[in-house]
PDB file of C-alpha atoms and ligand atoms in Angstrom:
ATOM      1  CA  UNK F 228      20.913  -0.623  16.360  1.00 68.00           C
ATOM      2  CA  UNK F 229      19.420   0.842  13.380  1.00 81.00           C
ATOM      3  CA  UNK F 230      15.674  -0.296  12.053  1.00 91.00           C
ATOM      4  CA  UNK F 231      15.917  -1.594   8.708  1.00 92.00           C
ATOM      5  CA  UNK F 232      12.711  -1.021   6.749  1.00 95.00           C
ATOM      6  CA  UNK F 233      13.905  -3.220   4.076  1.00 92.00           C
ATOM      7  CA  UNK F 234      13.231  -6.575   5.809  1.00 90.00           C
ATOM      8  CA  UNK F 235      10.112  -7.668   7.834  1.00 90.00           C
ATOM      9  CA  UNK F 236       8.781  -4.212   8.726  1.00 95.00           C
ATOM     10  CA  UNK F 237       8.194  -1.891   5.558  1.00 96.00           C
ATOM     11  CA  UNK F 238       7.600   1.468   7.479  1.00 98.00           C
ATOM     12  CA  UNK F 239       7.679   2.644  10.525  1.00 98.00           C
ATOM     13  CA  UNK F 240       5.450   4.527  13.535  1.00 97.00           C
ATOM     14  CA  UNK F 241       6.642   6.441  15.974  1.00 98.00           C
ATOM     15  CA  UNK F 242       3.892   7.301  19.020  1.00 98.00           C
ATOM     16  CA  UNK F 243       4.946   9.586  22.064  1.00 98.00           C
ATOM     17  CA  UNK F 244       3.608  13.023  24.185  1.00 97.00           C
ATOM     18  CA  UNK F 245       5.084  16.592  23.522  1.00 96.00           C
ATOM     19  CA  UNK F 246       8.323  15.873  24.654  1.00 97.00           C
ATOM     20  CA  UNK F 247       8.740  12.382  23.872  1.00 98.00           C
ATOM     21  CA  UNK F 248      11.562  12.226  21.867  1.00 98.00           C
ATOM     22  CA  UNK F 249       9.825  12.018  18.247  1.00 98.00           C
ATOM     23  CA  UNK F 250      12.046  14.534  16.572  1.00 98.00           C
ATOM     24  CA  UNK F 251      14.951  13.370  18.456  1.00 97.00           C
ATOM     25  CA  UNK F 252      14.349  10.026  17.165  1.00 98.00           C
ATOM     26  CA  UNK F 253      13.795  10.419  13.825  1.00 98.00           C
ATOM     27  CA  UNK F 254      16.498  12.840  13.254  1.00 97.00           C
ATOM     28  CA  UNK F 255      19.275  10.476  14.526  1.00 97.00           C
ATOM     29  CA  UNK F 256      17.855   7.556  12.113  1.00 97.00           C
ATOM     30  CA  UNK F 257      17.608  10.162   9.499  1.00 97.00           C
ATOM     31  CA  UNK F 258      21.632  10.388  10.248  1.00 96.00           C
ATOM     32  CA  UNK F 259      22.518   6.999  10.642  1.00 95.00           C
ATOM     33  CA  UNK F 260      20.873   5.957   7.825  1.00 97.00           C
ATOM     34  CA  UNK F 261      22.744   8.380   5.601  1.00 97.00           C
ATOM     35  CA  UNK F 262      25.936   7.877   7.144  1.00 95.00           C
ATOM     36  CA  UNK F 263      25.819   4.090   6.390  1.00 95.00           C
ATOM     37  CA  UNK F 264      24.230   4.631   2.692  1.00 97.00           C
ATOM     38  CA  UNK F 265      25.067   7.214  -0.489  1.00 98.00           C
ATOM     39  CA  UNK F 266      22.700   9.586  -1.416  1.00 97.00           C
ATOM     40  CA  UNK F 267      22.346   7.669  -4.847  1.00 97.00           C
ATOM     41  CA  UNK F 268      20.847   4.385  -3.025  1.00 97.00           C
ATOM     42  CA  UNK F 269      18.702   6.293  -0.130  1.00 97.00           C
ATOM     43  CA  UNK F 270      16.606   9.822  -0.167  1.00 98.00           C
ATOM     44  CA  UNK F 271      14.554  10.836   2.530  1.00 98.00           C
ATOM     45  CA  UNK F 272      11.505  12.919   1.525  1.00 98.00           C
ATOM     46  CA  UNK F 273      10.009  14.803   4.755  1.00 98.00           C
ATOM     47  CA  UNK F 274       7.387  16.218   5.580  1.00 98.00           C
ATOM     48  CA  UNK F 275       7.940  18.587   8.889  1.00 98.00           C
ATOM     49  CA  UNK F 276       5.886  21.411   9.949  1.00 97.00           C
ATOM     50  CA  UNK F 277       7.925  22.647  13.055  1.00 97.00           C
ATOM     51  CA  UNK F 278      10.812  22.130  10.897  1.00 97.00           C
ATOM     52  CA  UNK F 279      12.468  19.994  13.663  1.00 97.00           C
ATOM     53  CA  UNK F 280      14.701  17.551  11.497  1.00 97.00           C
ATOM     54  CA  UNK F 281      16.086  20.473   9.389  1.00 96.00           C
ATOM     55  CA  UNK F 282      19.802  19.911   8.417  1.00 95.00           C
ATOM     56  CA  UNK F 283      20.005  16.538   9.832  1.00 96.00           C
ATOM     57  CA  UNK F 284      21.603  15.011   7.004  1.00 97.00           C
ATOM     58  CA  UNK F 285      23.793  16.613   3.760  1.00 97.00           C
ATOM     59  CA  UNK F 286      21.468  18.091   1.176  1.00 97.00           C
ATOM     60  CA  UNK F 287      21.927  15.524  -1.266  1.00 98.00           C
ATOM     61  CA  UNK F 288      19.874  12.624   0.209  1.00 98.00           C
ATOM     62  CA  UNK F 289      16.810  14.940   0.804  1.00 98.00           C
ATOM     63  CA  UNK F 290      14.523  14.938  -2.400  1.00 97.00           C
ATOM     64  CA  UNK F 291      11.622  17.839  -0.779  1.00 97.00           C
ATOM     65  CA  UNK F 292      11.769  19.384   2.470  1.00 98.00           C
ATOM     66  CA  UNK F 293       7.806  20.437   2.852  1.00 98.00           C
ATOM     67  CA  UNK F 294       7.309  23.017   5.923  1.00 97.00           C
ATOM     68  CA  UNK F 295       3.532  23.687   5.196  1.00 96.00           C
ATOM     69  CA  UNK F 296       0.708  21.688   3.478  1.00 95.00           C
ATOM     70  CA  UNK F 297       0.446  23.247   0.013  1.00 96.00           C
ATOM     71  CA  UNK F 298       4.365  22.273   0.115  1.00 98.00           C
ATOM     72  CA  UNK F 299       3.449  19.078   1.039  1.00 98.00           C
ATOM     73  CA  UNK F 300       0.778  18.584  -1.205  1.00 97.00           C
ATOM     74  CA  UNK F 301       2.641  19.430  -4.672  1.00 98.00           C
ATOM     75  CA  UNK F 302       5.751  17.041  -3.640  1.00 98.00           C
ATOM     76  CA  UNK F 303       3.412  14.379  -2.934  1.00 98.00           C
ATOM     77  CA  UNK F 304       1.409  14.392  -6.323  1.00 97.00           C
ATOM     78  CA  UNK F 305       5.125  14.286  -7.490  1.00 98.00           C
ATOM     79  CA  UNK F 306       6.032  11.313  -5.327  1.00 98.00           C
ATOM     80  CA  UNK F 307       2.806   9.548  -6.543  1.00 98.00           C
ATOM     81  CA  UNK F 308       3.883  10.458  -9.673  1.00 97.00           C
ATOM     82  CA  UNK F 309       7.122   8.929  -9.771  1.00 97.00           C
ATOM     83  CA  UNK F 310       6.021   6.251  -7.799  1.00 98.00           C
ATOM     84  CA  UNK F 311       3.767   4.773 -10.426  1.00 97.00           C
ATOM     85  CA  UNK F 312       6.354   4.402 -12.653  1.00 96.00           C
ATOM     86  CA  UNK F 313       8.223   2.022 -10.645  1.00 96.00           C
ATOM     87  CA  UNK F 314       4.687  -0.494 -10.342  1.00 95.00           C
ATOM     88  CA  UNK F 315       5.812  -4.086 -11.782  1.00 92.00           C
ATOM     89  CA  UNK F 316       4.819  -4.386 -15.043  1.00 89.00           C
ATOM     90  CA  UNK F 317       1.626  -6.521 -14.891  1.00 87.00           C
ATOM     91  CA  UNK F 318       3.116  -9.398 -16.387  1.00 89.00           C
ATOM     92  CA  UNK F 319       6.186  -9.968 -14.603  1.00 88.00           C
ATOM     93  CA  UNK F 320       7.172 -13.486 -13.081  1.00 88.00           C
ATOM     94  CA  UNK F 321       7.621 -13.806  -9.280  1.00 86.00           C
ATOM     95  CA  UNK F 322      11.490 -14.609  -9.217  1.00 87.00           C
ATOM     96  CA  UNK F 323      11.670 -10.587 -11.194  1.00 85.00           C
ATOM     97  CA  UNK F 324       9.406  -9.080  -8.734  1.00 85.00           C
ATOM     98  CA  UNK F 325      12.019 -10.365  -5.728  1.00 84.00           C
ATOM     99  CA  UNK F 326      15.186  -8.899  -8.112  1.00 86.00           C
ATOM    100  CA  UNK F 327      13.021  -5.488  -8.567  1.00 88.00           C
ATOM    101  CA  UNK F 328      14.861  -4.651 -11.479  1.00 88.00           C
ATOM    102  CA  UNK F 329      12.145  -2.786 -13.545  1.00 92.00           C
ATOM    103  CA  UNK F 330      13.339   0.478 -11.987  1.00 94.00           C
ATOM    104  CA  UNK F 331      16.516   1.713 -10.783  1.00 94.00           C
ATOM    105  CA  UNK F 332      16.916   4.668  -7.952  1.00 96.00           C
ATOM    106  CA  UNK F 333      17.353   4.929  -4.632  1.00 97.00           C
ATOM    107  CA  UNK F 334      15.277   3.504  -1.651  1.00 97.00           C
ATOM    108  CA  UNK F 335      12.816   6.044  -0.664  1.00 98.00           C
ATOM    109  CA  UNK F 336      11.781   7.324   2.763  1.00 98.00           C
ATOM    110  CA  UNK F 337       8.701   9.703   3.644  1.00 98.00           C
ATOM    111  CA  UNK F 338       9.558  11.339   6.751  1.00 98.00           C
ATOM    112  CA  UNK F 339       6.851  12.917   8.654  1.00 98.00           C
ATOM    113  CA  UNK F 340       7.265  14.316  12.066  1.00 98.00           C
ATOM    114  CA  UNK F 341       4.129  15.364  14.049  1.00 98.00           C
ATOM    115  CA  UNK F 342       1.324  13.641  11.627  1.00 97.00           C
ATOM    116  CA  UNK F 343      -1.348  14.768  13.710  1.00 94.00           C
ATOM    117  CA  UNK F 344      -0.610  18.316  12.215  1.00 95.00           C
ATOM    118  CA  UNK F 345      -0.510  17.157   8.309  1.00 95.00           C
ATOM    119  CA  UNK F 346      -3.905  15.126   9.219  1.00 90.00           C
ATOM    120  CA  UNK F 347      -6.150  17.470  10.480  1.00 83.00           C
ATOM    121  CA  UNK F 348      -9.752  16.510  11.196  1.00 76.00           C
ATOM    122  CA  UNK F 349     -12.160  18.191   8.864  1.00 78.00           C
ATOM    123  CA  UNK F 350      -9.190  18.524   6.213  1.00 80.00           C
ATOM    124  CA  UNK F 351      -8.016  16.572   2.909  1.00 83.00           C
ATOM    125  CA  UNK F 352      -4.748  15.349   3.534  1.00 89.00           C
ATOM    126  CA  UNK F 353      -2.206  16.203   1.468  1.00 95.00           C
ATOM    127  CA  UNK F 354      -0.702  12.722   1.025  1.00 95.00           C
ATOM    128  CA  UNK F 355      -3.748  11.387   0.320  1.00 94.00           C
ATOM    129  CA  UNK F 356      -2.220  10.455  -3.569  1.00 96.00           C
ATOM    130  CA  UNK F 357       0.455   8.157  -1.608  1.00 98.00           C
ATOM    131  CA  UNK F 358      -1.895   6.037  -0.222  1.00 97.00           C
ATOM    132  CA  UNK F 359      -1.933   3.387  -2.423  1.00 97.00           C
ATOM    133  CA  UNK F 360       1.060   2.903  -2.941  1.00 98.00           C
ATOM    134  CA  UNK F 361       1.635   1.887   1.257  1.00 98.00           C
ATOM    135  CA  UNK F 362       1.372  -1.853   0.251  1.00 96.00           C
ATOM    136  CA  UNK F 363       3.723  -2.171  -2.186  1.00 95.00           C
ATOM    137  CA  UNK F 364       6.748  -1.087  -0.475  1.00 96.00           C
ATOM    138  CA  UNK F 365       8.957  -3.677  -0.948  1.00 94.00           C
ATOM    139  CA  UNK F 366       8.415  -3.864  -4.736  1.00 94.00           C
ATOM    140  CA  UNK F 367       8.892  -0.083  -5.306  1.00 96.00           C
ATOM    141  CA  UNK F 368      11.175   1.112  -2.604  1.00 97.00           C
ATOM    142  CA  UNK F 369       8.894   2.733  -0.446  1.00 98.00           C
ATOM    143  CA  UNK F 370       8.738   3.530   2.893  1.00 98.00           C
ATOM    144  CA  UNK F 371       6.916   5.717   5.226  1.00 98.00           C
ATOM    145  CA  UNK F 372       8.341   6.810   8.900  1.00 98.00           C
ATOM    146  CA  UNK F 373       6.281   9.293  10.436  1.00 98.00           C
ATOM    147  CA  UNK F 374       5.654  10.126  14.307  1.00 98.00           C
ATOM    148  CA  UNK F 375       2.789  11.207  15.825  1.00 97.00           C
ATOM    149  CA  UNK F 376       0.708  11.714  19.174  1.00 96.00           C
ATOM    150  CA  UNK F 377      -0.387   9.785  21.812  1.00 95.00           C
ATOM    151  CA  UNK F 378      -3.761  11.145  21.732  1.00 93.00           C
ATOM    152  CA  UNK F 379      -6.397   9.529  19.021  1.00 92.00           C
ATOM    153  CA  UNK F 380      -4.149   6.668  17.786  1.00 93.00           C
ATOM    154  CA  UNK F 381      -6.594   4.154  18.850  1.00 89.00           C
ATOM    155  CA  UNK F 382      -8.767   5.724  16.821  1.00 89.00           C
ATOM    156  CA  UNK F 383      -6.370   6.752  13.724  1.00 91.00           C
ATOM    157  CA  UNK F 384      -5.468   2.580  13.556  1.00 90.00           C
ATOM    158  CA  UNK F 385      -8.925   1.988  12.069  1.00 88.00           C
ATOM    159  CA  UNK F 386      -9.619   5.308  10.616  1.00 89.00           C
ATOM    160  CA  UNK F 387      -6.852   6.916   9.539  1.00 92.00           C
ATOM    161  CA  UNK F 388      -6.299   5.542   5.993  1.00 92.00           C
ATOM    162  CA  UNK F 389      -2.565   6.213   5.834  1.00 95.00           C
ATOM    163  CA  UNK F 390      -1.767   4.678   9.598  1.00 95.00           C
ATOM    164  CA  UNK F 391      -3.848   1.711   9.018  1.00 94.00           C
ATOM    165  CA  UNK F 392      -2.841   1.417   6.004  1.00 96.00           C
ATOM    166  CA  UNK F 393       0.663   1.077   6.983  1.00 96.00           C
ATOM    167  CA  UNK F 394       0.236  -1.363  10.188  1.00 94.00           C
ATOM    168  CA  UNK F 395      -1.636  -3.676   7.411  1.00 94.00           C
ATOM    169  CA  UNK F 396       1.322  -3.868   5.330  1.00 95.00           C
ATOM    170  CA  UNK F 397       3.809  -4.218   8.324  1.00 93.00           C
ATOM    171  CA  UNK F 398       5.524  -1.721  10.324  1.00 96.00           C
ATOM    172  CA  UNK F 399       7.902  -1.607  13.225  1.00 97.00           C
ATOM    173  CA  UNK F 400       6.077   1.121  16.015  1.00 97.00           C
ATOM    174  CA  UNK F 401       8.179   2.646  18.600  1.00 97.00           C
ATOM    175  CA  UNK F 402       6.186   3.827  21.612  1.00 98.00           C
ATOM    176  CA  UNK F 403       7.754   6.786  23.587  1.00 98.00           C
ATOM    177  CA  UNK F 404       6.371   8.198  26.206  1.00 98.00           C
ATOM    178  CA  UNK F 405       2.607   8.401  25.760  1.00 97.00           C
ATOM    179  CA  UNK F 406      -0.666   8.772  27.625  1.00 94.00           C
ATOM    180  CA  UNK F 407      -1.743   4.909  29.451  1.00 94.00           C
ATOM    181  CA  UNK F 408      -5.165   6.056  29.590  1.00 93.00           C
ATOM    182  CA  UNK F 409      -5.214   6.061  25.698  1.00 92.00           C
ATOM    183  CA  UNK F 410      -5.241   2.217  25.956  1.00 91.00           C
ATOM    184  CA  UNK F 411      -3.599  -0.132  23.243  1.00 92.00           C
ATOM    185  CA  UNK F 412      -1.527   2.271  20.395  1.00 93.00           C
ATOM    186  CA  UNK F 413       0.368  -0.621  18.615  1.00 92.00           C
ATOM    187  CA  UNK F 414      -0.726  -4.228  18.213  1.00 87.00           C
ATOM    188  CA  UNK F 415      -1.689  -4.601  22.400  1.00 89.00           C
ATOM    189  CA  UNK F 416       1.173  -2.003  23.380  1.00 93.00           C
ATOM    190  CA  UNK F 417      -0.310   0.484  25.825  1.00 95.00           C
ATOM    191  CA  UNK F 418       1.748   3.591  26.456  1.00 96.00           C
ATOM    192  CA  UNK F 419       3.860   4.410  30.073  1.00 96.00           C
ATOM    193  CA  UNK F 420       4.813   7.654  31.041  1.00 97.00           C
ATOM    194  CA  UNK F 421       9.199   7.197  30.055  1.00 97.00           C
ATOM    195  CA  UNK F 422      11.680   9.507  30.481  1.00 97.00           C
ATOM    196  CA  UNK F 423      12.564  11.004  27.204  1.00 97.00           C
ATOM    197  CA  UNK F 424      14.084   8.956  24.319  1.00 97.00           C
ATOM    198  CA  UNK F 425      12.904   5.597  26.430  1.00 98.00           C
ATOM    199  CA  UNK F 426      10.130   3.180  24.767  1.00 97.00           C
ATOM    200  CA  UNK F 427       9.360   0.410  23.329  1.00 97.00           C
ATOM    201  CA  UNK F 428       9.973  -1.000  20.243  1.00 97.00           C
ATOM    202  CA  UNK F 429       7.342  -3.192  18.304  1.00 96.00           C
ATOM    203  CA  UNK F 430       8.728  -5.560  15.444  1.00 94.00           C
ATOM    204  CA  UNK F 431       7.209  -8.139  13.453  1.00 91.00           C
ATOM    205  CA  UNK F 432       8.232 -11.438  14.351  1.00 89.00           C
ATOM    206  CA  UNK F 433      10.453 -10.115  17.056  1.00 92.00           C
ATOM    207  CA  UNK F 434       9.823  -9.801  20.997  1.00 92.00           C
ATOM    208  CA  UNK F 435       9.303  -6.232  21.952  1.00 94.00           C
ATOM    209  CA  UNK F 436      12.477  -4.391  23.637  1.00 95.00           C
ATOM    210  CA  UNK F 437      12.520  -1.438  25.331  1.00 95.00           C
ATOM    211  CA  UNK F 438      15.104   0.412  24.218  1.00 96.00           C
ATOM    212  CA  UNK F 439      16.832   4.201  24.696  1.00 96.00           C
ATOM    213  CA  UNK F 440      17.128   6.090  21.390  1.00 95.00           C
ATOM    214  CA  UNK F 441      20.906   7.811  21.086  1.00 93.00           C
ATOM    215  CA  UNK F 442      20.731  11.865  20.581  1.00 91.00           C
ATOM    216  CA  UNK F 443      22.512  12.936  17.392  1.00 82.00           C
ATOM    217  CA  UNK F 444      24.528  14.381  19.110  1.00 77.00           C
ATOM    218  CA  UNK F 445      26.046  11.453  20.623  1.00 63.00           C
ATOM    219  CA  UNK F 446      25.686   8.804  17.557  1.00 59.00           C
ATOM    220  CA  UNK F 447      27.993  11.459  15.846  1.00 58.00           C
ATOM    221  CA  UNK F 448      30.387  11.036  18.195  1.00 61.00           C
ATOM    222  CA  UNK F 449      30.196   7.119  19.292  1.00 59.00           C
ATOM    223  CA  UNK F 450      30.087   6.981  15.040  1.00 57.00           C
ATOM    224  CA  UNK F 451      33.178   9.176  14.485  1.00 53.00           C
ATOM    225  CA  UNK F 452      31.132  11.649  12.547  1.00 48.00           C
TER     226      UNK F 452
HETATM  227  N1  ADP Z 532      17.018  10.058  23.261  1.00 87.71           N
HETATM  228  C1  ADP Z 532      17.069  11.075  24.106  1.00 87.71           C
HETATM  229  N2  ADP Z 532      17.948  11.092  25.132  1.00 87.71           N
HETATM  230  C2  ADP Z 532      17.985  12.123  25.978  1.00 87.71           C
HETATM  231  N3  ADP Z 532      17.201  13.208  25.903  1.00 87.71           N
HETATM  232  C3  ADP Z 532      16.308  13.267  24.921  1.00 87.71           C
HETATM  233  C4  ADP Z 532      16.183  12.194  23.966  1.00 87.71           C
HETATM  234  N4  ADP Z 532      15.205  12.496  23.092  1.00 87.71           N
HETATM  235  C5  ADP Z 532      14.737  13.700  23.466  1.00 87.71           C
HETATM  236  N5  ADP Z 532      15.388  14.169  24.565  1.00 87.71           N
HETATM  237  C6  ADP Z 532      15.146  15.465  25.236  1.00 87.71           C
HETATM  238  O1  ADP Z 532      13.773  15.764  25.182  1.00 87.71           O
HETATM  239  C7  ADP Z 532      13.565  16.992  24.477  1.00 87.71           C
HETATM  240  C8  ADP Z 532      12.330  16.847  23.584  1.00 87.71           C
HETATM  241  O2  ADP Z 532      12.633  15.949  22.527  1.00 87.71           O
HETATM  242  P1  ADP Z 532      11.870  16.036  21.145  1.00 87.71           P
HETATM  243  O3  ADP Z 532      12.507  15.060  20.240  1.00 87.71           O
HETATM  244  O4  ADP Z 532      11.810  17.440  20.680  1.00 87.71           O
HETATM  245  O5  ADP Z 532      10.413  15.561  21.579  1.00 87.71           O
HETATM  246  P2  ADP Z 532       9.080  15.492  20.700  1.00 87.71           P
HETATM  247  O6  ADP Z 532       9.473  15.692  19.278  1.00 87.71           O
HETATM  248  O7  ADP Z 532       8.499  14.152  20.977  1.00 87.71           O
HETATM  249  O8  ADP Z 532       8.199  16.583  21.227  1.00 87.71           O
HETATM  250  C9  ADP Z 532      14.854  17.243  23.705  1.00 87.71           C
HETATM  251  O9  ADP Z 532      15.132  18.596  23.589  1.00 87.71           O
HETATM  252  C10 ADP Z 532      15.903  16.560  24.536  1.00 87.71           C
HETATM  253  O10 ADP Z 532      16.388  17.453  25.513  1.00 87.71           O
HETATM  254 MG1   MG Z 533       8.926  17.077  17.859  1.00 87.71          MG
END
């Protein structure tokens, strides 16, 4: 099963302990989703300080690979940059905004593993300039995935503009392994201690499912890869 961020849920959170399964996680979605789409309809921009999803998919679908914050910084004032170009023109009818045919590109993912480094307390984050551009995914083919953990999400739902922005404008959460003392992370989800790659998975519209993410490792194999 593969979570499509082009339907209900527009981007996606990922909440689990040192250990969880995080990077495991997102680097076998990272890999699915290229091996089911060309590099000319999907490009995953990431953001990954302990430089855990390096070489997880062919060098073509990744637009920036940003290992530090002034890294991070200068591709997202790019990102913002060319993300303003694809805004609908103001006075476009509804039936063009659904065909989305004011820009052309590919689908675009921000990948950030371990958030709670990028957003440090006491710090300007460096993709502040994306943040308005959370709620208009659909229309201009963004998406953000980005893990993060346990500790503080209760707080970083209501104060963390870039997570709260993105559970406003609908995102699918998958809770790993996490602190139950941390109380509700997702919607009313409260976190379990799980063996790794175990969790729960938090749709819109769906009933929650626990499920057991796939290593890379073995996708490539059951895939043929
Ligand atoms: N889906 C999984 N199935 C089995 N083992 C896993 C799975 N995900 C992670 N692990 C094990 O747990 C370890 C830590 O995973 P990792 O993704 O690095 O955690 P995190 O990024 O949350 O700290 C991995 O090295 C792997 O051995
Ligand atoms: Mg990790």
């Amino acid at each position: 099963m593969l979570i499509d961020l082009t339907q209900a849920d527009q981007h996606c959170v990922v909440v689990g302990d040192g250990g969880a399964g995080k990077s495991a996680f997102l680097q076998t979605w990272m890999a699915s989703m290229a091996d089911q789409q060309t590099a000319h309809e999907l490009r995953f921009m990431v953001v990954d300080y302990r430089r855990a999803l390096m070489g997880v998919v062919p060098e073509p679908y990744v637009g920036a690979y940003a290992s530090d914050a002034s890294a991070a910084a200068e591709y997202a004032r790019q990102l913002a940059a060319g993300l303003a170009g694809r805004l609908p023109p103001p006075d476009i009818s509804r039936r063009d905004l659904r065909r989305r045919d004011w820009w052309t590109g590919p689908e675009l993912y921000l990948v950030i593993d371990d958030y709670d480094l990028v957003n440090m307390p006491g710090t300007e984050s460096p993709i502040a300039p994306l943040v308005s551009y959370i709620p208009h995914a659909r229309e201009i083919g963004f998406h953000i995935v980005l893990s993060r953990r346990s500790g503080g999400m209760a707080r970083a739902l209501s104060s963390d503009p870039v997570i709260s922005r993105i559970r406003e404008a609908g995102a699918a959460a998958l809770i790993l392994s996490s602190d139950p003392r941390e109380g509700a992370l997702f919607g009313d989800q409260r976190g379990a201690e799980m063996p790794p790659g175990r969790g729960v998975l938090v749709r819109r519209g769906r009933e929650r499912e626990l499920v057991q993410v796939l290593l890379n490792d073995d996708y490539a194999e059951e895939a043929g890869v």
